[in-house]
């Protein structure tokens, strides 16, 4: 005997089989036109409509708490800048504001904006804020995508386009015909409808209108709706208005997610000190909350205060000893602090936890080499090459192999696979200069300068070579 259809749809939803859930709900909604009106009572039709809306939303849902990438559009149209030159230690846009006594940027690799490369891939730490328009137009080095990052809003547009695949026959809800005032008075339906409009349809304007009507119907006493209005304002770039909504929501209900959203606003306004204070106040109310401690560590890391970041990542591991980001960042910090043996322990821990990718074996190979465990070095790099998913990752492995073997051939392979990376070209130039092949050195140095015009060592090498050629 089969399950009742609505219960079966709910079972699919609980097991995250959203496509099957939506199909069953669609069958329940196939009724004569006269029966498809949403009555005042919570009918089976309303339940099926609500469940299908939630299923379609979950199919394209993306958690927006993590800081998103700031691209060209946000750089040009930044109307929130208060001062062109911020005080040291108060801005994320100023490279070289190290305060913690950690490894210098000359030892630890940095991005083109001057920010130290972190041990864990996060959207906000891949390329940093471009300092010039020329740097912004260039394809940034990122482990997430090989395409140029245009703007955060472009990602939302792509999500909205991808949502069309969930409804090949057309949109499930015609937003232009919705009576938002009517739905705002039905709390059981309004929240599911808002998330569908906001995440699935990517229609921020209608979502904001619905949230405003719903919070007015709730007499401004529902903190959830204030958070949603804040999310809409943030998506529209109205950060000060979003700040007011999140603060008002926190006064009514203390929630960790609301603190994270508010900190995200402060980071976009380039106020990391305010975000740090907010996280620390949140820890007073939610002691030991991992996401808040991790947020503090991320900000310190982005402000080049590496030692403080490492301490907070250690606090994260005291609460959650399987936190991948904290383990990776601490391991990276130990490696660049000239402690490869300790870094090797952390990376082996990730391997024991089931992390199995090119980046991990690449780091294991480097740690084994500098810890003089040569028997494991080449095998780790071979495994990294086997697991590489694109030319960028392959180039990174060959680049490190070039350091291990000190061979120009391997570095030339890396430069041919990823010509936009300046590191292989620069090292080919250095090695060629050491062995006396000055013409090849000058050619490689020019390619390095094209990939990263602001690299000081490349400019010095070119100057030395030009002086040598002038003496001939």
CSV table of C-alpha atoms in Angstrom, one decimal, residues 77-406:
chain,number,residue,atom,x,y,z
A,77,UNK,CA,30.6,52.2,-7.7
A,78,UNK,CA,31.8,52.3,-4.1
A,79,UNK,CA,29.7,55.0,-2.5
A,80,UNK,CA,30.6,54.0,1.1
A,81,UNK,CA,34.2,55.1,1.2
A,82,UNK,CA,34.7,57.5,4.1
A,83,UNK,CA,38.5,58.3,3.8
A,84,UNK,CA,40.9,57.6,1.0
A,85,UNK,CA,43.7,56.9,3.4
A,86,UNK,CA,42.6,54.9,6.5
A,87,UNK,CA,44.7,54.7,9.6
A,88,UNK,CA,47.0,51.6,9.9
A,89,UNK,CA,45.2,48.6,11.3
A,90,UNK,CA,41.7,49.9,10.6
A,91,UNK,CA,41.2,48.8,7.0
A,92,UNK,CA,41.3,45.6,4.9
A,93,UNK,CA,42.2,47.5,1.8
A,94,UNK,CA,45.7,48.5,2.9
A,95,UNK,CA,48.3,45.8,2.4
A,96,UNK,CA,51.3,45.6,4.7
A,97,UNK,CA,49.6,46.6,7.9
A,98,UNK,CA,51.0,43.6,9.8
A,99,UNK,CA,50.8,44.0,13.6
A,100,UNK,CA,51.2,40.5,15.0
A,101,UNK,CA,54.9,39.9,14.4
A,102,UNK,CA,54.1,37.0,12.1
A,103,UNK,CA,56.1,36.0,9.0
A,104,UNK,CA,56.9,38.9,6.7
A,105,UNK,CA,55.2,39.2,3.3
A,106,UNK,CA,58.6,38.5,1.7
A,107,UNK,CA,58.6,35.0,3.2
A,108,UNK,CA,54.9,34.2,3.0
A,109,UNK,CA,53.4,34.4,-0.5
A,110,UNK,CA,51.0,37.3,-1.0
A,111,UNK,CA,48.3,38.2,-3.5
A,112,UNK,CA,48.6,41.1,-6.0
A,113,UNK,CA,47.0,43.4,-3.4
A,114,UNK,CA,49.6,42.5,-0.8
A,115,UNK,CA,47.5,40.3,1.4
A,116,UNK,CA,49.1,37.0,2.6
A,117,UNK,CA,47.7,33.9,1.0
A,118,UNK,CA,45.6,32.0,3.5
A,119,UNK,CA,45.6,28.3,4.2
A,120,UNK,CA,42.0,27.9,3.2
A,121,UNK,CA,40.0,28.9,0.1
A,122,UNK,CA,37.5,31.6,0.9
A,123,UNK,CA,35.7,33.9,-1.6
A,124,UNK,CA,36.9,37.1,0.1
A,125,UNK,CA,40.6,36.2,0.3
A,126,UNK,CA,41.4,35.0,-3.3
A,127,UNK,CA,42.4,38.2,-5.0
A,128,UNK,CA,41.7,41.1,-2.6
A,129,UNK,CA,40.4,44.5,-3.6
A,130,UNK,CA,42.1,45.6,-6.9
A,131,UNK,CA,44.1,48.8,-6.4
A,132,UNK,CA,43.9,49.8,-10.1
A,133,UNK,CA,41.5,49.3,-12.9
A,134,UNK,CA,44.2,47.4,-14.9
A,135,UNK,CA,44.5,44.9,-12.1
A,136,UNK,CA,40.8,44.6,-11.8
A,137,UNK,CA,40.4,43.7,-15.5
A,138,UNK,CA,43.0,41.1,-15.3
A,139,UNK,CA,41.9,37.5,-14.6
A,140,UNK,CA,42.6,37.0,-10.9
A,141,UNK,CA,44.3,33.9,-9.6
A,142,UNK,CA,41.6,32.0,-7.7
A,143,UNK,CA,41.0,28.4,-6.8
A,144,UNK,CA,37.3,28.7,-7.3
A,145,UNK,CA,37.0,29.7,-11.0
A,146,UNK,CA,39.2,30.3,-14.0
A,147,UNK,CA,37.0,33.1,-15.3
A,148,UNK,CA,37.4,36.8,-14.5
A,149,UNK,CA,35.4,37.8,-11.4
A,150,UNK,CA,33.2,40.7,-12.5
A,151,UNK,CA,31.1,41.5,-9.5
A,152,UNK,CA,29.1,39.8,-6.7
A,153,UNK,CA,25.9,40.7,-8.4
A,154,UNK,CA,27.0,38.7,-11.4
A,155,UNK,CA,27.0,35.6,-9.3
A,156,UNK,CA,23.4,36.2,-8.3
A,157,UNK,CA,22.4,36.6,-11.9
A,158,UNK,CA,23.9,33.3,-12.7
A,159,UNK,CA,22.1,31.7,-9.8
A,160,UNK,CA,18.8,33.1,-11.1
A,161,UNK,CA,19.6,31.7,-14.5
A,162,UNK,CA,20.4,28.3,-13.0
A,163,UNK,CA,17.1,28.3,-11.2
A,164,UNK,CA,15.3,28.1,-14.6
A,165,UNK,CA,16.6,24.6,-15.0
A,166,UNK,CA,14.4,23.5,-12.0
A,167,UNK,CA,11.3,24.5,-13.9
A,168,UNK,CA,11.7,23.7,-17.7
A,169,UNK,CA,8.0,24.4,-18.3
A,170,UNK,CA,8.2,28.0,-17.0
A,171,UNK,CA,8.1,29.6,-13.6
A,172,UNK,CA,6.1,27.9,-10.9
A,173,UNK,CA,4.8,31.3,-9.6
A,174,UNK,CA,4.0,34.3,-11.8
A,175,UNK,CA,5.4,37.1,-9.6
A,176,UNK,CA,3.8,39.8,-11.7
A,177,UNK,CA,0.3,38.6,-10.8
A,178,UNK,CA,1.0,38.1,-7.1
A,179,UNK,CA,-1.0,40.1,-4.6
A,180,UNK,CA,1.8,40.6,-2.1
A,181,UNK,CA,-0.5,42.3,0.5
A,182,UNK,CA,-2.7,39.1,0.6
A,183,UNK,CA,0.3,36.8,1.1
A,184,UNK,CA,1.9,39.1,3.7
A,185,UNK,CA,-1.2,38.4,5.9
A,186,UNK,CA,-0.6,34.7,5.8
A,187,UNK,CA,2.6,34.0,7.9
A,188,UNK,CA,2.6,30.3,7.1
A,189,UNK,CA,2.9,31.0,3.4
A,190,UNK,CA,4.7,34.4,3.4
A,191,UNK,CA,8.1,33.1,4.6
A,192,UNK,CA,8.3,30.3,2.1
A,193,UNK,CA,7.2,32.6,-0.6
A,194,UNK,CA,9.9,35.2,0.4
A,195,UNK,CA,12.7,32.6,0.2
A,196,UNK,CA,11.4,31.4,-3.2
A,197,UNK,CA,11.4,35.0,-4.6
A,198,UNK,CA,14.8,35.9,-3.0
A,199,UNK,CA,16.8,32.7,-3.7
A,200,UNK,CA,15.1,31.0,-6.6
A,201,UNK,CA,13.8,33.9,-8.7
A,202,UNK,CA,16.5,36.4,-7.6
A,203,UNK,CA,13.9,39.2,-7.6
A,204,UNK,CA,15.2,41.3,-4.7
A,205,UNK,CA,12.6,44.1,-5.3
A,206,UNK,CA,9.5,41.9,-4.9
A,207,UNK,CA,11.2,40.1,-2.0
A,208,UNK,CA,11.8,43.4,-0.3
A,209,UNK,CA,8.2,44.5,-0.9
A,210,UNK,CA,6.8,41.3,0.5
A,211,UNK,CA,9.1,41.5,3.6
A,212,UNK,CA,8.1,45.1,4.2
A,213,UNK,CA,4.4,44.3,4.1
A,214,UNK,CA,4.9,41.2,6.3
A,215,UNK,CA,6.8,43.0,9.0
A,216,UNK,CA,4.2,45.8,9.0
A,217,UNK,CA,1.5,43.2,9.4
A,218,UNK,CA,3.5,41.7,12.3
A,219,UNK,CA,3.6,45.2,13.9
A,220,UNK,CA,7.4,45.3,13.5
A,221,UNK,CA,7.7,42.6,16.3
A,222,UNK,CA,9.0,39.7,14.1
A,223,UNK,CA,12.8,39.7,14.1
A,224,UNK,CA,13.0,37.2,11.2
A,225,UNK,CA,11.4,39.6,8.7
A,226,UNK,CA,13.8,42.4,9.8
A,227,UNK,CA,16.7,40.1,9.0
A,228,UNK,CA,15.3,39.4,5.5
A,229,UNK,CA,14.8,43.1,4.9
A,230,UNK,CA,18.5,43.6,5.9
A,231,UNK,CA,19.5,40.9,3.4
A,232,UNK,CA,17.6,42.6,0.6
A,233,UNK,CA,19.2,45.9,1.4
A,234,UNK,CA,22.6,44.3,1.5
A,235,UNK,CA,22.0,42.7,-1.9
A,236,UNK,CA,21.0,46.1,-3.3
A,237,UNK,CA,24.1,47.8,-1.9
A,238,UNK,CA,22.3,49.8,0.8
A,239,UNK,CA,24.6,48.8,3.6
A,240,UNK,CA,23.6,51.5,6.1
A,241,UNK,CA,20.0,50.6,5.8
A,242,UNK,CA,20.9,46.9,6.2
A,243,UNK,CA,22.9,47.7,9.3
A,244,UNK,CA,19.8,49.4,10.9
A,245,UNK,CA,17.6,46.3,10.2
A,246,UNK,CA,20.1,43.8,11.6
A,247,UNK,CA,20.6,45.9,14.7
A,248,UNK,CA,16.9,46.1,15.3
A,249,UNK,CA,16.6,42.4,14.8
A,250,UNK,CA,19.3,41.8,17.4
A,251,UNK,CA,17.5,43.9,20.0
A,252,UNK,CA,14.5,41.7,19.6
A,253,UNK,CA,16.2,38.3,19.3
A,254,UNK,CA,19.9,37.4,19.9
A,255,UNK,CA,20.9,35.1,17.0
A,256,UNK,CA,24.3,34.1,15.8
A,257,UNK,CA,23.3,34.4,12.1
A,258,UNK,CA,22.2,38.0,12.6
A,259,UNK,CA,25.6,38.8,14.1
A,260,UNK,CA,27.3,37.2,11.1
A,261,UNK,CA,25.2,39.2,8.7
A,262,UNK,CA,25.9,42.5,10.5
A,263,UNK,CA,29.6,41.7,10.6
A,264,UNK,CA,29.4,41.1,6.8
A,265,UNK,CA,28.0,44.6,6.4
A,266,UNK,CA,30.8,46.1,8.4
A,267,UNK,CA,33.4,44.2,6.4
A,268,UNK,CA,31.9,45.5,3.2
A,269,UNK,CA,32.0,49.1,4.7
A,270,UNK,CA,35.7,48.4,5.4
A,271,UNK,CA,35.3,48.6,9.2
A,272,UNK,CA,37.1,45.5,10.5
A,273,UNK,CA,37.6,46.9,14.0
A,274,UNK,CA,33.8,47.4,14.4
A,275,UNK,CA,33.3,43.8,13.1
A,276,UNK,CA,35.8,42.5,15.6
A,277,UNK,CA,34.1,44.2,18.5
A,278,UNK,CA,30.8,42.9,17.3
A,279,UNK,CA,32.1,39.3,17.2
A,280,UNK,CA,33.6,39.7,20.7
A,281,UNK,CA,30.3,41.0,22.1
A,282,UNK,CA,28.6,38.0,20.5
A,283,UNK,CA,31.0,35.7,22.2
A,284,UNK,CA,30.0,37.2,25.6
A,285,UNK,CA,26.4,36.1,24.8
A,286,UNK,CA,27.3,32.8,23.0
A,287,UNK,CA,30.5,31.5,24.7
A,288,UNK,CA,32.4,29.1,22.5
A,289,UNK,CA,30.5,29.7,19.3
A,290,UNK,CA,32.8,28.4,16.6
A,291,UNK,CA,31.5,30.6,13.8
A,292,UNK,CA,32.1,33.8,15.8
A,293,UNK,CA,35.7,32.7,16.8
A,294,UNK,CA,36.4,31.8,13.2
A,295,UNK,CA,35.1,35.2,12.1
A,296,UNK,CA,37.6,36.9,14.4
A,297,UNK,CA,40.4,34.8,13.1
A,298,UNK,CA,39.6,35.5,9.5
A,299,UNK,CA,39.6,39.3,10.1
A,300,UNK,CA,42.9,39.2,11.9
A,301,UNK,CA,44.3,37.1,9.0
A,302,UNK,CA,43.1,39.6,6.4
A,303,UNK,CA,44.6,42.4,8.5
A,304,UNK,CA,48.0,40.6,8.3
A,305,UNK,CA,47.9,40.0,12.1
A,306,UNK,CA,48.9,36.3,11.6
A,307,UNK,CA,49.9,35.5,15.2
A,308,UNK,CA,46.5,36.7,16.6
A,309,UNK,CA,44.7,34.8,13.8
A,310,UNK,CA,46.6,31.6,14.7
A,311,UNK,CA,45.6,31.9,18.4
A,312,UNK,CA,41.9,32.3,17.6
A,313,UNK,CA,42.1,29.3,15.1
A,314,UNK,CA,43.5,27.3,18.0
A,315,UNK,CA,40.5,28.4,20.1
A,316,UNK,CA,38.3,27.1,17.3
A,317,UNK,CA,40.0,23.7,17.5
A,318,UNK,CA,39.3,23.6,21.3
A,319,UNK,CA,35.6,23.7,20.5
A,320,UNK,CA,35.6,21.7,17.3
A,321,UNK,CA,38.7,19.6,16.6
A,322,UNK,CA,37.5,18.6,13.2
A,323,UNK,CA,37.2,22.2,11.8
A,324,UNK,CA,38.9,21.9,8.4
A,325,UNK,CA,39.6,25.7,8.0
A,326,UNK,CA,41.2,26.1,11.4
A,327,UNK,CA,43.5,23.0,10.8
A,328,UNK,CA,44.5,24.2,7.3
A,329,UNK,CA,45.3,27.8,8.4
A,330,UNK,CA,47.3,26.7,11.5
A,331,UNK,CA,49.2,24.2,9.3
A,332,UNK,CA,49.9,26.9,6.8
A,333,UNK,CA,51.1,29.3,9.6
A,334,UNK,CA,53.5,26.7,11.0
A,335,UNK,CA,54.9,26.0,7.5
A,336,UNK,CA,55.7,29.7,6.9
A,337,UNK,CA,57.0,30.0,10.4
A,338,UNK,CA,59.8,27.5,9.4
A,339,UNK,CA,58.1,24.6,11.3
A,340,UNK,CA,57.4,22.1,8.5
A,341,UNK,CA,57.3,19.1,10.9
A,342,UNK,CA,54.5,20.6,12.9
A,343,UNK,CA,52.6,21.7,9.8
A,344,UNK,CA,52.9,18.1,8.5
A,345,UNK,CA,50.9,16.9,11.6
A,346,UNK,CA,48.0,19.2,10.8
A,347,UNK,CA,48.0,18.2,7.1
A,348,UNK,CA,48.1,14.5,8.0
A,349,UNK,CA,45.1,15.2,10.3
A,350,UNK,CA,43.2,16.5,7.3
A,351,UNK,CA,44.1,13.4,5.4
A,352,UNK,CA,42.8,11.2,8.2
A,353,UNK,CA,39.6,13.2,8.2
A,354,UNK,CA,38.9,12.3,4.6
A,355,UNK,CA,40.1,15.4,2.8
A,356,UNK,CA,41.6,14.1,-0.4
A,357,UNK,CA,42.5,16.6,-3.0
A,358,UNK,CA,45.4,18.1,-5.0
A,359,UNK,CA,46.1,21.0,-2.7
A,360,UNK,CA,46.5,18.8,0.4
A,361,UNK,CA,49.0,16.4,-1.2
A,362,UNK,CA,50.8,19.5,-2.7
A,363,UNK,CA,51.2,20.8,0.9
A,364,UNK,CA,52.2,17.4,2.2
A,365,UNK,CA,54.9,17.2,-0.4
A,366,UNK,CA,56.3,20.6,0.5
A,367,UNK,CA,56.3,19.8,4.2
A,368,UNK,CA,58.0,16.4,3.7
A,369,UNK,CA,60.7,18.1,1.6
A,370,UNK,CA,61.5,20.8,4.1
A,371,UNK,CA,61.3,18.3,6.9
A,372,UNK,CA,63.8,16.2,5.0
A,373,UNK,CA,61.5,13.3,4.6
A,374,UNK,CA,62.5,12.8,1.0
A,375,UNK,CA,61.0,9.3,0.7
A,376,UNK,CA,57.5,10.8,0.9
A,377,UNK,CA,58.1,14.0,-1.1
A,378,UNK,CA,57.9,12.8,-4.7
A,379,UNK,CA,55.1,10.3,-4.0
A,380,UNK,CA,53.0,13.2,-2.5
A,381,UNK,CA,53.6,15.3,-5.5
A,382,UNK,CA,52.8,12.4,-7.9
A,383,UNK,CA,49.5,12.0,-6.0
A,384,UNK,CA,48.8,15.7,-6.3
A,385,UNK,CA,49.4,15.6,-10.0
A,386,UNK,CA,47.0,12.7,-10.3
A,387,UNK,CA,44.3,14.5,-8.4
A,388,UNK,CA,44.8,17.9,-10.2
A,389,UNK,CA,41.5,18.9,-11.9
A,390,UNK,CA,42.7,21.8,-14.1
A,391,UNK,CA,45.8,23.3,-15.6
A,392,UNK,CA,46.0,25.8,-12.7
A,393,UNK,CA,46.4,23.1,-10.1
A,394,UNK,CA,48.8,21.2,-12.3
A,395,UNK,CA,51.0,24.3,-12.8
A,396,UNK,CA,51.1,24.8,-9.0
A,397,UNK,CA,52.4,21.3,-8.4
A,398,UNK,CA,55.0,21.6,-11.2
A,399,UNK,CA,56.0,24.9,-9.7
A,400,UNK,CA,56.7,23.4,-6.4
A,401,UNK,CA,58.5,20.4,-8.0
A,402,UNK,CA,60.7,23.0,-9.7
A,403,UNK,CA,61.8,24.2,-6.3
A,404,UNK,CA,62.4,20.7,-5.1
A,405,UNK,CA,64.4,19.5,-8.2
A,406,UNK,CA,65.8,23.0,-9.0
